[in-house]
Coordinates of C-alpha atoms and ligand atoms in Angstrom, one line a residue:
Chain A
X1 CA 108.2 70.3 169.1
X2 CA 104.7 69.1 169.5
X3 CA 102.5 68.2 166.5
X4 CA 99.0 66.8 166.4
X5 CA 98.5 64.3 163.7
X6 CA 95.5 62.6 165.4
X7 CA 92.7 62.2 162.9
X8 CA 94.7 63.5 160.0
X9 CA 94.5 62.0 156.6
X10 CA 97.7 61.1 154.7
X11 CA 96.8 61.8 151.1
X12 CA 99.5 63.7 149.4
X13 CA 103.1 64.8 150.2
X14 CA 101.9 68.3 149.2
X15 CA 99.8 68.4 152.4
X16 CA 102.9 68.4 154.6
X17 CA 105.6 70.9 155.3
X18 CA 109.2 70.2 156.2
X19 CA 108.7 70.1 159.9
X20 CA 105.8 67.7 159.7
X21 CA 107.7 65.4 157.4
X22 CA 110.7 65.4 159.7
X23 CA 108.5 64.7 162.6
X24 CA 107.1 61.6 160.9
X25 CA 110.6 60.4 160.0
X26 CA 111.7 60.9 163.6
X27 CA 108.8 58.9 164.8
X28 CA 109.5 56.1 162.3
X29 CA 113.1 55.9 163.7
X30 CA 111.6 55.3 167.2
X31 CA 109.3 52.7 165.8
X32 CA 112.0 50.7 164.0
X33 CA 112.5 47.5 165.9
X34 CA 109.6 48.2 168.2
X35 CA 106.9 45.7 168.9
X36 CA 104.8 47.5 171.5
X37 CA 101.1 46.7 171.2
X38 CA 100.1 50.3 170.8
X39 CA 97.3 49.4 168.4
X40 CA 95.9 46.5 170.3
X41 CA 92.2 46.2 169.8
X42 CA 92.3 48.5 166.7
X43 CA 91.3 47.5 163.2
X44 CA 92.8 48.7 160.0
X45 CA 90.7 48.5 156.8
X46 CA 92.9 47.8 153.8
X47 CA 90.9 48.6 150.7
X48 CA 92.9 47.7 147.6
X49 CA 90.6 48.4 144.7
X50 CA 93.7 47.9 142.6
X51 CA 96.0 45.1 143.6
X52 CA 99.5 45.8 145.0
X53 CA 100.9 42.9 147.0
X54 CA 104.0 44.7 148.2
X55 CA 102.3 47.8 149.5
X56 CA 99.5 45.7 151.1
X57 CA 101.9 43.4 152.9
X58 CA 103.9 46.3 154.2
X59 CA 100.9 48.0 155.7
X60 CA 99.6 44.7 157.1
X61 CA 103.0 44.0 158.7
X62 CA 103.1 47.5 160.1
X63 CA 99.7 47.2 161.7
X64 CA 100.5 43.7 163.1
X65 CA 103.8 44.8 164.5
X66 CA 101.8 47.4 166.5
X67 CA 99.5 44.7 167.8
X68 CA 96.5 45.7 165.7
X69 CA 94.4 43.7 163.2
X70 CA 93.5 44.1 159.6
X71 CA 90.5 43.5 157.4
X72 CA 89.8 44.3 153.8
X73 CA 90.2 43.2 150.2
X74 CA 93.1 43.2 147.7
X75 CA 91.2 43.2 144.4
X76 CA 87.8 44.8 144.0
X77 CA 86.9 42.3 141.3
X78 CA 86.8 39.6 143.9
X79 CA 84.4 41.4 146.2
X80 CA 80.7 42.1 146.1
X81 CA 81.1 45.3 148.2
X82 CA 82.2 47.4 145.3
X83 CA 79.8 46.1 142.6
X84 CA 78.2 49.3 141.2
X85 CA 78.6 51.0 144.6
X86 CA 80.1 54.4 144.8
X87 CA 83.5 54.8 146.4
X88 CA 82.0 57.1 149.0
X89 CA 79.4 54.4 150.0
X90 CA 82.0 51.7 150.3
X91 CA 84.1 54.0 152.6
X92 CA 81.1 54.9 154.7
X93 CA 80.4 51.2 155.1
X94 CA 83.9 50.2 156.0
X95 CA 84.5 53.0 158.4
X96 CA 81.8 51.6 160.7
X97 CA 84.0 48.6 161.3
X98 CA 87.5 50.1 161.4
X99 CA 89.6 52.7 163.1
X100 CA 91.7 53.7 160.1
X101 CA 91.5 53.1 156.4
X102 CA 94.1 52.6 153.8
X103 CA 93.0 53.0 150.2
X104 CA 94.6 52.1 146.9
X105 CA 92.7 52.9 143.7
X106 CA 93.4 53.3 140.0
X107 CA 91.7 56.7 139.8
X108 CA 93.5 59.9 140.7
X109 CA 92.0 61.7 143.6
X110 CA 90.3 58.6 144.9
X111 CA 92.0 58.8 148.3
X112 CA 91.1 62.4 148.8
X113 CA 87.5 61.6 148.0
X114 CA 87.6 58.7 150.5
X115 CA 88.9 61.0 153.1
X116 CA 86.0 63.4 152.5
X117 CA 83.6 60.6 152.9
X118 CA 85.2 59.1 156.0
X119 CA 85.3 60.4 159.6
X120 CA 88.2 58.0 160.3
X121 CA 91.7 58.8 159.1
X122 CA 92.4 57.7 155.5
X123 CA 95.9 56.9 154.2
X124 CA 96.5 57.0 150.4
X125 CA 98.4 53.8 149.3
X126 CA 98.4 55.0 145.7
X127 CA 95.8 56.8 143.6
X128 CA 96.6 55.9 140.0
X129 CA 99.5 57.9 138.7
X130 CA 99.1 60.6 141.3
X131 CA 100.4 60.2 144.8
X132 CA 101.8 57.5 147.1
X133 CA 102.9 59.5 150.2
X134 CA 104.1 56.6 152.3
X135 CA 106.4 55.6 149.5
X136 CA 107.8 59.1 149.4
X137 CA 108.2 59.1 153.2
X138 CA 110.1 55.8 153.2
X139 CA 112.3 57.1 150.4
X140 CA 113.2 60.1 152.5
X141 CA 113.6 58.0 155.6
X142 CA 116.1 55.8 153.8
X143 CA 118.1 58.7 152.5
X144 CA 118.3 60.3 155.9
X145 CA 119.1 57.1 157.6
X146 CA 121.9 56.3 155.2
X147 CA 123.4 59.8 154.7
X148 CA 122.2 61.6 157.9
X149 CA 120.6 64.4 155.9
X150 CA 118.3 65.3 153.1
X151 CA 119.9 68.3 151.5
X152 CA 122.0 66.0 149.3
X153 CA 122.7 65.5 145.6
X154 CA 120.1 63.2 144.2
X155 CA 119.9 61.8 140.7
X156 CA 116.5 60.5 139.6
X157 CA 116.9 58.2 136.6
X158 CA 114.6 56.3 134.4
X159 CA 111.0 57.0 133.4
X160 CA 110.4 60.4 134.9
X161 CA 107.4 61.1 132.8
X162 CA 105.0 58.5 134.0
X163 CA 106.7 57.4 137.2
X164 CA 104.6 58.8 140.0
X165 CA 107.1 58.0 142.8
X166 CA 109.7 60.3 141.3
X167 CA 107.3 63.3 141.0
X168 CA 106.4 63.2 144.7
X169 CA 109.9 62.4 145.7
X170 CA 111.3 65.4 143.7
X171 CA 108.7 67.6 145.3
X172 CA 109.7 66.4 148.8
X173 CA 113.5 66.7 148.0
X174 CA 112.9 70.3 146.8
X175 CA 111.4 71.1 150.2
X176 CA 114.6 69.9 151.8
X177 CA 116.9 71.9 149.4
X178 CA 118.4 68.8 147.7
X179 CA 120.1 69.3 144.4
X180 CA 118.3 67.3 141.9
X181 CA 119.6 65.8 138.6
X182 CA 116.9 64.4 136.3
X183 CA 118.2 61.8 133.9
X184 CA 115.8 60.1 131.5
X185 CA 115.6 58.7 127.9
X186 CA 114.3 61.2 125.3
X187 CA 110.5 61.2 125.5
X188 CA 110.4 60.1 129.1
X189 CA 111.5 63.4 130.6
X190 CA 110.0 64.9 133.8
X191 CA 106.8 66.8 132.7
X192 CA 107.3 70.6 132.3
X193 CA 104.5 71.2 134.8
X194 CA 106.4 69.3 137.5
X195 CA 109.7 71.1 136.7
X196 CA 107.9 74.5 136.8
X197 CA 106.6 73.6 140.3
X198 CA 110.0 72.5 141.5
X199 CA 111.7 75.7 140.2
X200 CA 109.0 77.8 141.8
X201 CA 110.0 76.2 145.1
X202 CA 113.6 77.3 144.5
X203 CA 114.9 73.9 143.7
X204 CA 118.2 73.4 141.8
X205 CA 117.4 71.2 138.9
X206 CA 119.7 69.8 136.2
X207 CA 118.1 67.9 133.2
X208 CA 120.0 65.4 131.1
X209 CA 119.7 62.4 129.0
X210 CA 122.9 61.0 130.3
X211 CA 123.9 59.8 133.7
X212 CA 127.0 61.4 135.4
X213 CA 127.2 59.1 138.4
X214 CA 130.1 61.0 140.0
X215 CA 127.6 63.8 140.9
X216 CA 125.3 61.7 142.9
X217 CA 125.0 60.9 146.6
X218 CA 121.7 59.2 145.9
X219 CA 120.9 57.5 142.7
X220 CA 117.2 56.7 142.5
X221 CA 116.4 54.4 139.6
X222 CA 112.9 53.7 138.3
X223 CA 111.4 51.2 136.0
X224 CA 111.3 51.9 132.3
X225 CA 108.2 50.1 131.0
X226 CA 108.1 48.4 127.7
X227 CA 104.6 49.7 126.9
X228 CA 106.0 53.3 126.7
X229 CA 107.8 52.5 123.5
X230 CA 106.4 52.2 120.0
X231 CA 108.6 49.2 119.1
X232 CA 110.6 46.6 121.0
X233 CA 113.9 47.6 119.3
X234 CA 113.7 51.1 120.6
X235 CA 112.9 49.7 124.1
X236 CA 115.8 47.4 124.0
X237 CA 118.2 50.3 123.1
X238 CA 116.9 52.5 125.9
X239 CA 116.9 49.7 128.4
X240 CA 120.5 49.0 127.6
X241 CA 121.6 52.6 127.8
X242 CA 120.0 53.1 131.2
X243 CA 121.0 49.9 132.9
X244 CA 123.3 50.1 135.9
X245 CA 126.2 47.6 135.9
X246 CA 129.4 47.2 137.9
X247 CA 131.0 49.3 135.2
X248 CA 128.7 52.2 135.8
X249 CA 130.0 52.4 139.4
X250 CA 133.6 53.2 138.5
X251 CA 133.1 56.9 138.9
X252 CA 130.7 56.7 141.8
X253 CA 131.3 58.5 145.1
X254 CA 132.3 56.3 148.1
X255 CA 129.1 57.2 149.9
X256 CA 126.7 56.7 146.9
X257 CA 123.5 54.9 147.7
X258 CA 121.3 53.3 145.1
X259 CA 117.6 53.2 145.6
X260 CA 114.7 51.7 143.5
X261 CA 111.0 51.5 144.4
X262 CA 110.9 47.9 143.1
X263 CA 110.0 45.7 141.5
X264 CA 112.9 46.2 139.0
X265 CA 112.9 45.0 135.5
X266 CA 116.7 44.7 134.8
X267 CA 117.4 48.4 135.4
X268 CA 120.0 47.4 138.0
X269 CA 122.2 44.4 137.3
X270 CA 121.9 41.8 140.1
X271 CA 125.7 41.9 140.5
X272 CA 125.3 45.3 142.2
X273 CA 123.1 43.9 144.9
X274 CA 126.2 42.7 146.9
X275 CA 127.9 46.2 146.9
X276 CA 127.7 48.7 149.7
X277 CA 125.9 51.0 147.4
X278 CA 122.8 48.8 147.0
X279 CA 120.1 50.0 149.5
X280 CA 116.9 49.0 147.7
X281 CA 116.1 46.1 149.9
X282 CA 116.8 48.1 153.0
X283 CA 114.4 50.7 151.5
X284 CA 111.7 48.0 151.3
X285 CA 112.3 47.1 154.9
X286 CA 112.1 50.8 155.9
X287 CA 108.5 50.9 154.6
X288 CA 107.4 49.1 157.8
X289 CA 108.6 51.5 160.5
X290 CA 107.5 54.5 158.3
X291 CA 104.0 53.0 158.0
X292 CA 103.9 52.1 161.7
X293 CA 104.7 55.7 162.5
X294 CA 102.0 57.0 160.2
X295 CA 99.4 54.6 161.5
X296 CA 100.2 55.3 165.2
X297 CA 100.3 59.1 164.6
X298 CA 97.0 59.5 162.9
X299 CA 95.2 57.2 165.3
X300 CA 96.7 59.2 168.1
X301 CA 98.2 56.3 170.1
X302 CA 101.5 58.2 169.9
X303 CA 102.1 61.9 169.6
Chain B
X1 CA 89.1 113.9 116.7
X2 CA 89.4 110.5 118.1
X3 CA 87.4 107.7 116.7
X4 CA 84.2 107.1 118.6
X5 CA 82.5 103.8 118.9
X6 CA 78.8 104.4 119.0
X7 CA 77.3 101.7 121.1
X8 CA 73.6 101.9 121.5
X9 CA 72.4 102.2 125.1
X10 CA 70.3 99.3 126.3
X11 CA 67.1 99.7 128.2
X12 CA 66.9 96.5 130.2
X13 CA 69.7 94.0 130.5
X14 CA 73.3 93.6 131.4
X15 CA 76.5 95.3 130.4
X16 CA 79.7 93.3 131.0
X17 CA 82.5 95.7 131.0
X18 CA 86.3 95.4 131.5
X19 CA 86.4 91.9 129.9
X20 CA 90.0 90.9 129.3
X21 CA 91.0 91.7 125.8
X22 CA 90.1 89.0 123.3
X23 CA 87.7 87.2 125.7
X24 CA 84.4 88.7 124.5
X25 CA 83.5 85.7 122.3
X26 CA 84.3 83.4 125.1
X27 CA 81.9 85.4 127.4
X28 CA 79.2 85.0 124.8
X29 CA 80.0 81.3 124.6
X30 CA 79.6 81.1 128.4
X31 CA 76.2 82.9 128.1
X32 CA 75.1 80.5 125.3
X33 CA 74.4 83.5 123.1
X34 CA 75.0 81.6 119.9
X35 CA 72.1 79.4 120.7
X36 CA 69.7 82.1 121.8
X37 CA 70.4 84.5 119.1
X38 CA 68.4 86.3 117.7
X39 CA 66.0 86.4 120.6
X40 CA 68.3 88.7 122.5
X41 CA 69.9 91.9 121.1
X42 CA 73.7 91.7 121.8
X43 CA 76.3 94.3 121.2
X44 CA 80.0 93.4 121.3
X45 CA 82.9 95.8 121.4
X46 CA 86.4 94.4 121.1
X47 CA 89.8 95.9 121.7
X48 CA 88.4 99.1 123.0
X49 CA 90.8 101.5 124.7
X50 CA 90.2 101.9 128.4
X51 CA 92.0 104.2 130.8
X52 CA 91.8 101.5 133.5
X53 CA 93.1 98.4 131.7
X54 CA 94.6 99.5 128.4
X55 CA 92.5 97.5 126.1
X56 CA 89.2 95.7 126.9
X57 CA 86.2 94.0 125.5
X58 CA 82.5 94.9 126.3
X59 CA 79.4 92.8 125.9
X60 CA 75.9 94.3 126.2
X61 CA 72.9 92.0 126.3
X62 CA 69.4 93.3 126.1
X63 CA 66.7 91.9 128.3
X64 CA 68.8 89.5 130.3
X65 CA 70.3 89.3 133.8
X66 CA 73.1 86.9 134.5
X67 CA 72.8 83.8 136.6
X68 CA 75.3 83.1 139.4
X69 CA 77.1 80.3 137.6
X70 CA 77.5 82.5 134.5
X71 CA 79.1 85.2 136.6
X72 CA 81.4 82.6 138.1
X73 CA 82.5 81.4 134.7
X74 CA 83.2 84.9 133.5
X75 CA 85.4 85.5 136.5
X76 CA 87.6 82.6 135.3
X77 CA 88.4 84.2 132.0
X78 CA 88.1 87.8 133.0
X79 CA 88.9 88.4 136.6
X80 CA 88.6 92.2 136.2
X81 CA 85.2 92.2 134.5
X82 CA 82.3 94.3 136.0
X83 CA 78.7 93.4 135.7
X84 CA 76.3 96.3 135.3
X85 CA 72.6 95.6 135.6
X86 CA 70.5 98.0 133.6
X87 CA 66.9 98.9 134.2
X88 CA 65.0 101.8 132.6
X89 CA 68.2 102.7 130.8
X90 CA 70.1 103.2 134.0
X91 CA 72.6 101.2 136.0
X92 CA 70.9 99.9 139.1
X93 CA 73.6 97.6 140.2
X94 CA 77.3 97.4 139.4
X95 CA 79.5 94.6 140.8
X96 CA 82.9 93.1 140.2
X97 CA 83.2 89.4 139.5
X98 CA 84.9 87.5 142.3
X99 CA 87.1 84.6 142.0
X100 CA 87.3 82.6 145.2
X101 CA 90.5 80.9 146.5
X102 CA 88.9 77.6 146.2
X103 CA 86.6 77.1 143.2
X104 CA 83.7 74.6 143.8
X105 CA 81.7 73.3 141.0
X106 CA 81.6 75.6 137.9
X107 CA 84.2 73.5 136.0
X108 CA 84.9 69.8 135.5
X109 CA 88.4 68.4 136.0
X110 CA 90.0 67.9 132.5
X111 CA 91.8 64.8 133.7
X112 CA 89.8 61.8 132.2
X113 CA 91.1 59.6 135.1
X114 CA 90.1 62.0 137.9
X115 CA 87.8 60.4 140.5
X116 CA 85.4 63.4 140.3
X117 CA 84.5 62.3 136.8
X118 CA 83.2 59.0 138.1
X119 CA 81.6 59.8 141.5
X120 CA 78.7 62.0 142.3
X121 CA 80.7 64.8 143.9
X122 CA 81.4 68.5 143.6
X123 CA 84.6 69.4 141.8
X124 CA 87.1 71.5 143.8
X125 CA 90.1 73.5 142.5
X126 CA 92.7 75.7 144.1
X127 CA 93.1 78.9 142.1
X128 CA 96.8 79.1 141.6
X129 CA 96.9 82.0 139.2
X130 CA 94.1 84.4 138.3
X131 CA 95.0 86.0 134.9
X132 CA 95.3 83.9 132.9
X133 CA 93.6 81.4 135.0
X134 CA 95.4 78.3 136.4
X135 CA 93.5 75.8 138.5
X136 CA 94.8 72.8 140.4
X137 CA 92.3 70.0 141.1
X138 CA 92.2 69.3 144.8
X139 CA 91.5 65.6 144.1
X140 CA 93.8 64.5 141.3
X141 CA 96.2 67.5 141.7
X142 CA 96.4 68.0 138.0
X143 CA 96.7 71.6 136.7
X144 CA 94.1 73.1 134.3
X145 CA 95.3 76.1 132.2
X146 CA 93.1 78.7 130.7
X147 CA 92.7 76.9 127.4
X148 CA 91.4 73.7 129.0
X149 CA 89.0 75.8 131.2
X150 CA 87.6 77.7 128.2
X151 CA 87.1 74.5 126.2
X152 CA 84.4 73.5 128.6
X153 CA 82.2 76.5 128.1
Ligands
LIG401 ZN1 90.9 66.2 139.0

C-alpha cells in the first residue's frame, strides 16, 4: 500500500485512520536500529515553549540518528524570540531556517495554529492537556511489538481525567478494536465526553474504581498527581490503593505487559522493573524509531 | 373554534419563522433587541403549533433586516429557521438559515486555554451535531454544547 505523508502535519491522532497509523508503525519498525543518513543536510526546529526534556531529547536523537541537525529552544522564557511575539510570527520566522518544525506549547491547539502558519511540516510534541500524537504512536508501537497485535485487552489505570496521554491512547485503541478497561480513583474518572466519543466508535469499555489485573494484556499506568487532591491524606490513600507491587502481579496473565509514559511517581514499585512484565523503559526507547519514522515520512525522504 | 393568535402584520422588516421551540428569547438576545428596545417594534410568538415542526417560535421585527453574522448565529440555535424579509407588507425574500460543516468565526471557543483566545486568528469548529448544536474546536478539540454556545450571545 502506498501512502503519501510528504508535507503532512502530525497534530492529533484524530487526523489519522487505522491504515495510516499502521503504516507509520511499520515504517518505525524498519527504522529501528537504522543509522542511514536520510536527513543529511536537513534541519529540524525544536520549539519548546514549554519545557520537556524527555520529549526534546527523543526528537533530537531521532533527527541525529537520521543524520540531520537540530536548532531551537527548550524554554521560551530564556529566548528573546518569543517576547510579546505571536506564535504565528515565531513559526514564520523559524520556518525560514528549517525543513521541519516540532512544537510543544502549554496552550491547547497551539500546534494546529503553528501548522496553519507554516508551509513546512509541523509535529505536535504536546499542546497543553490536548494531544501528543507521537506519544500515542510509540505506545501503540510498543504494544504491537510486544504482543504482535493491537486488538488486545488494555487496562488504563490512574488519573484518567486530566491525563492527556490516556485520552488519545484510548481513542487510538478504539480504532483498533481493543477492549478497554478504565480504572481510576473516584473523581479522576475518564471524562464523560471522551467515553461518549469512544462508544460512538463502537469501543468496548468497562469502567471501574478497582483493578482486576487478570483481565489485562496491557496495563497502562499513569501518574496520579498530588495537586489533584484537596488534602495530602486523601492523596496518600489513593496513591497507596493504586500502586502496583509484586503482590498485585499474582493474578496477572503470563503475557501481561506494563507500560507507563514516565516519569513515574511511585505508581509502580521499582521491584517490578526486573520482571518480564515491565516494558516502560523499552517504551521510552521506542520513541526514537517512531519519531524517526514520522520525521522521515513528512519530509518525504522515505515513503 | 381553535384559538387564533392575532399577530400584527409588519410593513417593513423581518419575520423569523420556524425557530426551535423555546429559542425565541435567545434569537432576540442574538439580535440585541433588549438594548435597542423600544426603537424597534418586536412581536414574539412562542410555542405556536406548526404543521411542519410541531411547535415553533416566531419573532417579527419592524424596520430591520438581519446582518449575515446574525443569521449565522440564529442557525446555531435554530437550524430550521426561515428568514422572511418584508417590504411594503409583502415577503420579498424567504431563505433558510444554513449551517456549514465547518463554522468559521461566529463563536469563540469556550476553553479558556485554547490558543485561539490568545492569538489573532479566526476560530474554527466542526459541526458535529446540528440540533441541538454540538461544535468541536478544530484547534483545541474541545466540544461546545448548545448551552455554552448560547452563553456567548
Ligand atoms: Zn478551542
